[in-house]
XYZ file of C-alpha atoms in Angstrom:
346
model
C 161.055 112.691 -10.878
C 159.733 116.111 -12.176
C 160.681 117.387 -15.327
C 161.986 120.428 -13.349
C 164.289 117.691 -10.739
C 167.645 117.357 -11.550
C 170.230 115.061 -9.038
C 173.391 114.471 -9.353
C 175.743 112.354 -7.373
C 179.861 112.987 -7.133
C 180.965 110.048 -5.098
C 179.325 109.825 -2.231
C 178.006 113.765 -2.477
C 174.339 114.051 -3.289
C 173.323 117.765 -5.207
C 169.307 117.992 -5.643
C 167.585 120.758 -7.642
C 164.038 121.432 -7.559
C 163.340 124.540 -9.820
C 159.794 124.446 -9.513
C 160.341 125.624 -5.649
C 163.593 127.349 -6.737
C 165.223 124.530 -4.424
C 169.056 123.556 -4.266
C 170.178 120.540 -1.690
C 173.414 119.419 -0.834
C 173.517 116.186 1.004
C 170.088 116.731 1.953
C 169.873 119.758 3.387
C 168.924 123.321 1.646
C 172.193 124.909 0.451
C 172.499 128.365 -1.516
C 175.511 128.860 -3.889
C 177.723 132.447 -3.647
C 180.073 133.768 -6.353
C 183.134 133.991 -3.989
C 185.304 137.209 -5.327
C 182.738 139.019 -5.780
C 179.056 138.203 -3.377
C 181.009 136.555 -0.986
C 183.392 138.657 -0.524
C 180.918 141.506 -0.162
C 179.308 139.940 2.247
C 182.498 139.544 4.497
C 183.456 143.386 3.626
C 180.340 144.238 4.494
C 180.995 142.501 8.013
C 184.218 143.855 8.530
C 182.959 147.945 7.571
C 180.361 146.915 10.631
C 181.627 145.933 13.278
C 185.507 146.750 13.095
C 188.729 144.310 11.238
C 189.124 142.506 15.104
C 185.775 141.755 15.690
C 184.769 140.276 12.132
C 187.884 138.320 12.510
C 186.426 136.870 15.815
C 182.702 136.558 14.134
C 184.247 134.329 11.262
C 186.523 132.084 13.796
C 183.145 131.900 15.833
C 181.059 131.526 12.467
C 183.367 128.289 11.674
C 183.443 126.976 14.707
C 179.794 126.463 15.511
C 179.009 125.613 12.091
C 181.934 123.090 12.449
C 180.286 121.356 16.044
C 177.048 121.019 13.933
C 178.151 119.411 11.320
C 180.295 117.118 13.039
C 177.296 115.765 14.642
C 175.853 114.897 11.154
C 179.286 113.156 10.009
C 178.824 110.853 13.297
C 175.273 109.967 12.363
C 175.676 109.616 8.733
C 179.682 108.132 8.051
C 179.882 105.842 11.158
C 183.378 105.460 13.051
C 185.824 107.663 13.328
C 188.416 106.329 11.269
C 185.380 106.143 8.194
C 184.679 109.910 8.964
C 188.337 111.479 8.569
C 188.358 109.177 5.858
C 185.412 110.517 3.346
C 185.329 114.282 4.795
C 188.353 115.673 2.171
C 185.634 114.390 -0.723
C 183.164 115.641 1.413
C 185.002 119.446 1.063
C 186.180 119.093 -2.613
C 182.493 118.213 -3.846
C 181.027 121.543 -1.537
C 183.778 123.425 -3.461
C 185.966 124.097 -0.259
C 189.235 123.425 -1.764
C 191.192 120.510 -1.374
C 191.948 119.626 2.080
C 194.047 116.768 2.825
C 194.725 115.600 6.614
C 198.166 114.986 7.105
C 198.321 113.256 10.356
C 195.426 112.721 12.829
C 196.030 111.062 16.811
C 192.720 110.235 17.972
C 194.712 109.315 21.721
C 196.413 112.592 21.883
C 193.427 114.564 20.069
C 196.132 115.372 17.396
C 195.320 116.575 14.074
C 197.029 118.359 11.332
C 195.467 119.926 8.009
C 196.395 120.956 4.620
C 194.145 123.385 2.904
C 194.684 124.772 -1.135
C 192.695 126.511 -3.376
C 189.781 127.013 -0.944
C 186.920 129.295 -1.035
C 188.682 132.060 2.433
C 191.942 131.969 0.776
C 190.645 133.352 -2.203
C 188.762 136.010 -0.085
C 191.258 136.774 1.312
C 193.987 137.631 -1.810
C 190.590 139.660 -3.486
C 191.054 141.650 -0.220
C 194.499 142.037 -0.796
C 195.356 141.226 2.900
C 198.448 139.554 4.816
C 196.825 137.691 7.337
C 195.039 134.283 6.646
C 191.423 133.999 7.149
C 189.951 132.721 10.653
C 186.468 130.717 9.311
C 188.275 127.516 7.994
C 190.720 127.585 10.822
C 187.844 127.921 13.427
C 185.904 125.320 11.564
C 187.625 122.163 11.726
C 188.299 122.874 15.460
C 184.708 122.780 15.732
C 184.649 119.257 13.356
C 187.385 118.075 15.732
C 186.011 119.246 18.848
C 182.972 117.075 17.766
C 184.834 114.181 17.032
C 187.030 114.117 19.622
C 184.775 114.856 22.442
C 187.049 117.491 23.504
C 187.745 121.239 22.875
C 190.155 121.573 20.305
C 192.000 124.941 18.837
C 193.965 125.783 16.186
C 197.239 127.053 14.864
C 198.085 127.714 11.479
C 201.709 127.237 10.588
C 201.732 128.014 6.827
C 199.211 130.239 5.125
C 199.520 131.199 1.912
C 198.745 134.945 3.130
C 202.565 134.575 4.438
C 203.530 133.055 0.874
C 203.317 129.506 1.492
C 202.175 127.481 -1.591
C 199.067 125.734 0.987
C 197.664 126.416 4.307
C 199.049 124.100 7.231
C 196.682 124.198 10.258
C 197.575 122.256 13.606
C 194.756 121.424 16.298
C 195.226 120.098 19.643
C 193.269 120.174 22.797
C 193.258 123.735 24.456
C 191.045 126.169 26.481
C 190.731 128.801 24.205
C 187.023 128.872 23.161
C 185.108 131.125 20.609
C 183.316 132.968 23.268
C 186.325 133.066 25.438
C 187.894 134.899 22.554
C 185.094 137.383 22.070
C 184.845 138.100 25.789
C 188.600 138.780 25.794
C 188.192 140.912 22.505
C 185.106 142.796 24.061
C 187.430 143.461 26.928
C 190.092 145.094 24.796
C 188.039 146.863 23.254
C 186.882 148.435 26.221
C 190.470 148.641 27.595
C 191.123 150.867 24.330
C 188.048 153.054 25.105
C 189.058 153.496 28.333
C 192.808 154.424 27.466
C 191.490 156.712 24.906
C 189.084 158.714 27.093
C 191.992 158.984 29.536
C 194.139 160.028 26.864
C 191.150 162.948 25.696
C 190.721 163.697 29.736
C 194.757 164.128 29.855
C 194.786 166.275 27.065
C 191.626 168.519 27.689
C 192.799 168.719 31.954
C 196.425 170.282 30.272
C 194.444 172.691 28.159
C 192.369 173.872 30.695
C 195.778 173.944 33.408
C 197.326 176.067 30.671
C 193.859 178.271 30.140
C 194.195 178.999 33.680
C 197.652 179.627 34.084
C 197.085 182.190 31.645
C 193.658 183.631 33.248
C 194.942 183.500 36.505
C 198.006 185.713 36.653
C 197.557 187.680 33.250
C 199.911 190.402 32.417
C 198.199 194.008 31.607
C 200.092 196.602 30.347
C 198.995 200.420 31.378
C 200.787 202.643 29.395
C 204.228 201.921 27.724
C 206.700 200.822 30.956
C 203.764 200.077 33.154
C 202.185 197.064 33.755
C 199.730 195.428 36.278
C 199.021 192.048 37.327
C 196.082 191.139 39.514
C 196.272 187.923 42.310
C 192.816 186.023 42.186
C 192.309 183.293 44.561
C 194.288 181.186 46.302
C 197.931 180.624 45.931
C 199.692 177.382 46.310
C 203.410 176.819 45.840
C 202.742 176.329 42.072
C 200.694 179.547 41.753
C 203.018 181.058 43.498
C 205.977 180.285 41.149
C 203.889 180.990 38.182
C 203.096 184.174 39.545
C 206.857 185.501 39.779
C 207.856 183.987 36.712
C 205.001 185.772 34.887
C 205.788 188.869 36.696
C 209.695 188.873 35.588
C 209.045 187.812 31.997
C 206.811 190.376 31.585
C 208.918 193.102 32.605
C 211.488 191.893 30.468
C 209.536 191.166 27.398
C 207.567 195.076 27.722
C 210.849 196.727 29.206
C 208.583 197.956 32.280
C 209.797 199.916 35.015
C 207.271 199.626 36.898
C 204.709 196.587 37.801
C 201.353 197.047 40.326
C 200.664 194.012 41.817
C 196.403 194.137 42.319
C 195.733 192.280 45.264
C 191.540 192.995 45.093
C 191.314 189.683 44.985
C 192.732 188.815 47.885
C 189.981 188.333 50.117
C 192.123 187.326 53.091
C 196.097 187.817 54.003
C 197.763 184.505 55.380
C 201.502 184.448 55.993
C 201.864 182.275 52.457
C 200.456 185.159 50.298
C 202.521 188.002 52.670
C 205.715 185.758 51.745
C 205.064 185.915 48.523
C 204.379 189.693 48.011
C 208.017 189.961 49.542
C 209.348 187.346 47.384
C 208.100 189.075 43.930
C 208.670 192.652 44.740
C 211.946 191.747 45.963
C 212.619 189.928 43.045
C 211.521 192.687 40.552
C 214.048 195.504 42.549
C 216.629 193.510 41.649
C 215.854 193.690 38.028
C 215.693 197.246 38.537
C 211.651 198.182 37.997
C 209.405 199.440 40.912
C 207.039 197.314 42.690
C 203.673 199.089 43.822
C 201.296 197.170 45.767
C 197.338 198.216 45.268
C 193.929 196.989 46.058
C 194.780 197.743 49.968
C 191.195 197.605 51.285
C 190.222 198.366 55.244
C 189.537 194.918 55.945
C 192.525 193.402 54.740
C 194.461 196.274 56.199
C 192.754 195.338 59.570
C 193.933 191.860 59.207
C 197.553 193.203 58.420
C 197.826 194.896 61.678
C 196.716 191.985 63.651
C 199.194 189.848 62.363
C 201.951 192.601 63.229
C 202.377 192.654 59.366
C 203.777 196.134 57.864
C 204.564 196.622 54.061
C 206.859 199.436 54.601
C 209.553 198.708 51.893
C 206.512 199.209 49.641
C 204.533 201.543 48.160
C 200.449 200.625 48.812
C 197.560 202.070 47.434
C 193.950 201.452 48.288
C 192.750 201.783 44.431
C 194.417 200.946 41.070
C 193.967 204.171 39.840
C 196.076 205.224 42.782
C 199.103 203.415 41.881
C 198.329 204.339 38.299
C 198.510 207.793 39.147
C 201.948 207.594 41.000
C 203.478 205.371 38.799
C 203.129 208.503 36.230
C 204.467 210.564 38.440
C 207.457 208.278 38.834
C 207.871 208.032 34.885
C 207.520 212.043 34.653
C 203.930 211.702 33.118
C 200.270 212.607 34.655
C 197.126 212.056 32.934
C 195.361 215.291 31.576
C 191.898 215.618 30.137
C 191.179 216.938 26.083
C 191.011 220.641 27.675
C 193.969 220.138 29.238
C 193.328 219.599 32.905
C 194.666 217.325 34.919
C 192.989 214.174 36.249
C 195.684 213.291 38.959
């Protein structure tokens, strides 16, 4: 052996150093030692900051597990039965500085086992992390030695943790069909359930700001001169337009104390029997709350159209032009529009 060759056997654990080649063995394979509260728990912060709390969760659990298949396979070639193996594997753990893990019942027939696990290497992750849930790795891992052993796939379920404040983790396995990638296909699909409910949510909320930017571009309220106030129609109507519309109309009055309101239909471009009915309904409405309806924007076309359909707004006043109706809704209110010499503009 080389002056620089140090081994060292703890039962039947083998630990080889070679510091020539900066070499460190355990059981004869290359090993590397972590400080666990502090590099190892980096490491696993450092996981978690990446790819979400969820997802590292699943990465350790699927960590364990495969690490868990793999070594069971050397366990089988290197401790013999079955019986020997579950025998030697809680020195096995100690010696690797795992914490002490003690099996507590085991039923090869039924593909039965049940764990204890204290003072191990994830539980004391876990309290420098300050968390309430136990860890997933050591959980995932011996269903991974079992499911190697047994010839079957095997899952866990830990019944005491000392996250919880138990004094010792308690994990159960049994045969089940929940798998590692199972459990990150069902994760990815969550995840993209959540995107999903949160772009509906953003749609939801960005569709009811632009319903209420509309409502408020399509039948705005502009006030004239103090007690007069016009509101254009744009578009097309529908029932809810249409409701919006006279609401608008009779707030408005009320909130400016108009007495009169022009109703600018110059964006009208045609007269069906739906926007006729609803001229009636609004003016009607706003006599009884005692202002003046004036109807404007009157153009030959649509007066045309009027005709044909036997269609005669004679309970109104009409106007071809705004400035029309502007003009005799001063004359109503005593008032006419003059220019700086004096003259009048009517």
């Amino acid at each position: 052996m080389k002056n620089d060759e140090y081994t060292i056997k703890v039962d039947q654990s083998e630990f080889y150093w070679d510091r020539t080649e900066g070499l460190f063995q355990f059981e004869g394979d290359d090993a590397v030692l972590f400080w666990v509260k502090s590099a190892f728990k980096t490491f696993l912060d450092s996981i978690e900051e990446v790819t979400g709390e969820d997802a590292a969760r699943i990465v350790m659990e699927t960590a364990g597990y495969r690490t868990g298949k793999i070594v069971s396979e050397f366990y089988e070639t290197q401790m013999g039965e079955l019986d020997q193996i579950l025998e030697m594997l809680p020195s096995v753990y100690i010696n690797a500085g795992w914490g002490v893990t003690e099996i507590l019942a085991v039923c090869p027939e039924e593909k039965k086992a049940k764990i204890c696990i204290s003072n191990d290497w994830e539980e004391k992750v876990v309290q420098a992390q300050g968390k309430k849930e136990p860890g997933s790795f050591l959980a995932g891992h011996w269903s991974g030695v079992l499911s190697g052993l047994f010839k079957t796939n095997i899952w866990y379920k830990i019944v005491e943790s000392k996250a919880w404040g138990d004094d010792k983790t308690v994990i159960e396995f049994s045969p089940s069909d929940i798998t590692p990638k199972g459990n990150i296909h069902d994760l990815a699909r969550q995840k993209e359930k959540s995107a999903i409910l949160q772009l509906e949510a953003m749609v939801e909320d960005r569709t009811m700001e632009l319903e209420n930017l509309v409502k408020e571009l399509s039948t705005p309220i502009i006030p004239v001169l103090d007690g007069i106030l016009v509101v254009p129609l744009i578009g097309k109507f529908d029932e809810g337009r249409a409701n919006e519309l006279l609401e608008t109309a009779l707030q408005g009055i009320v909130d400016q104390k108009a007495n009169i309101l022009i109703l600018d239909v110059t964006g009208i471009n045609a007269m069906d029997d739906f926007v006729i009915g609803l001229i009636e309904k609004v003016t009607q409405a706003i006599t009884l709350i005692g202002a003046v309806p004036i109807v404007v924007g009157i153009s030959a076309e649509l007066s045309l159209q009027l005709t044909e359909k036997s269609i005669y707004l004679n309970e109104l006043k009409c106007f071809a032009t705004l400035k029309h109706g502007v003009h005799y809704a001063l004359a109503i209110e005593g008032l006419q529009l003059t220019s700086a010499e004096g003259q009048s503009l009517s």
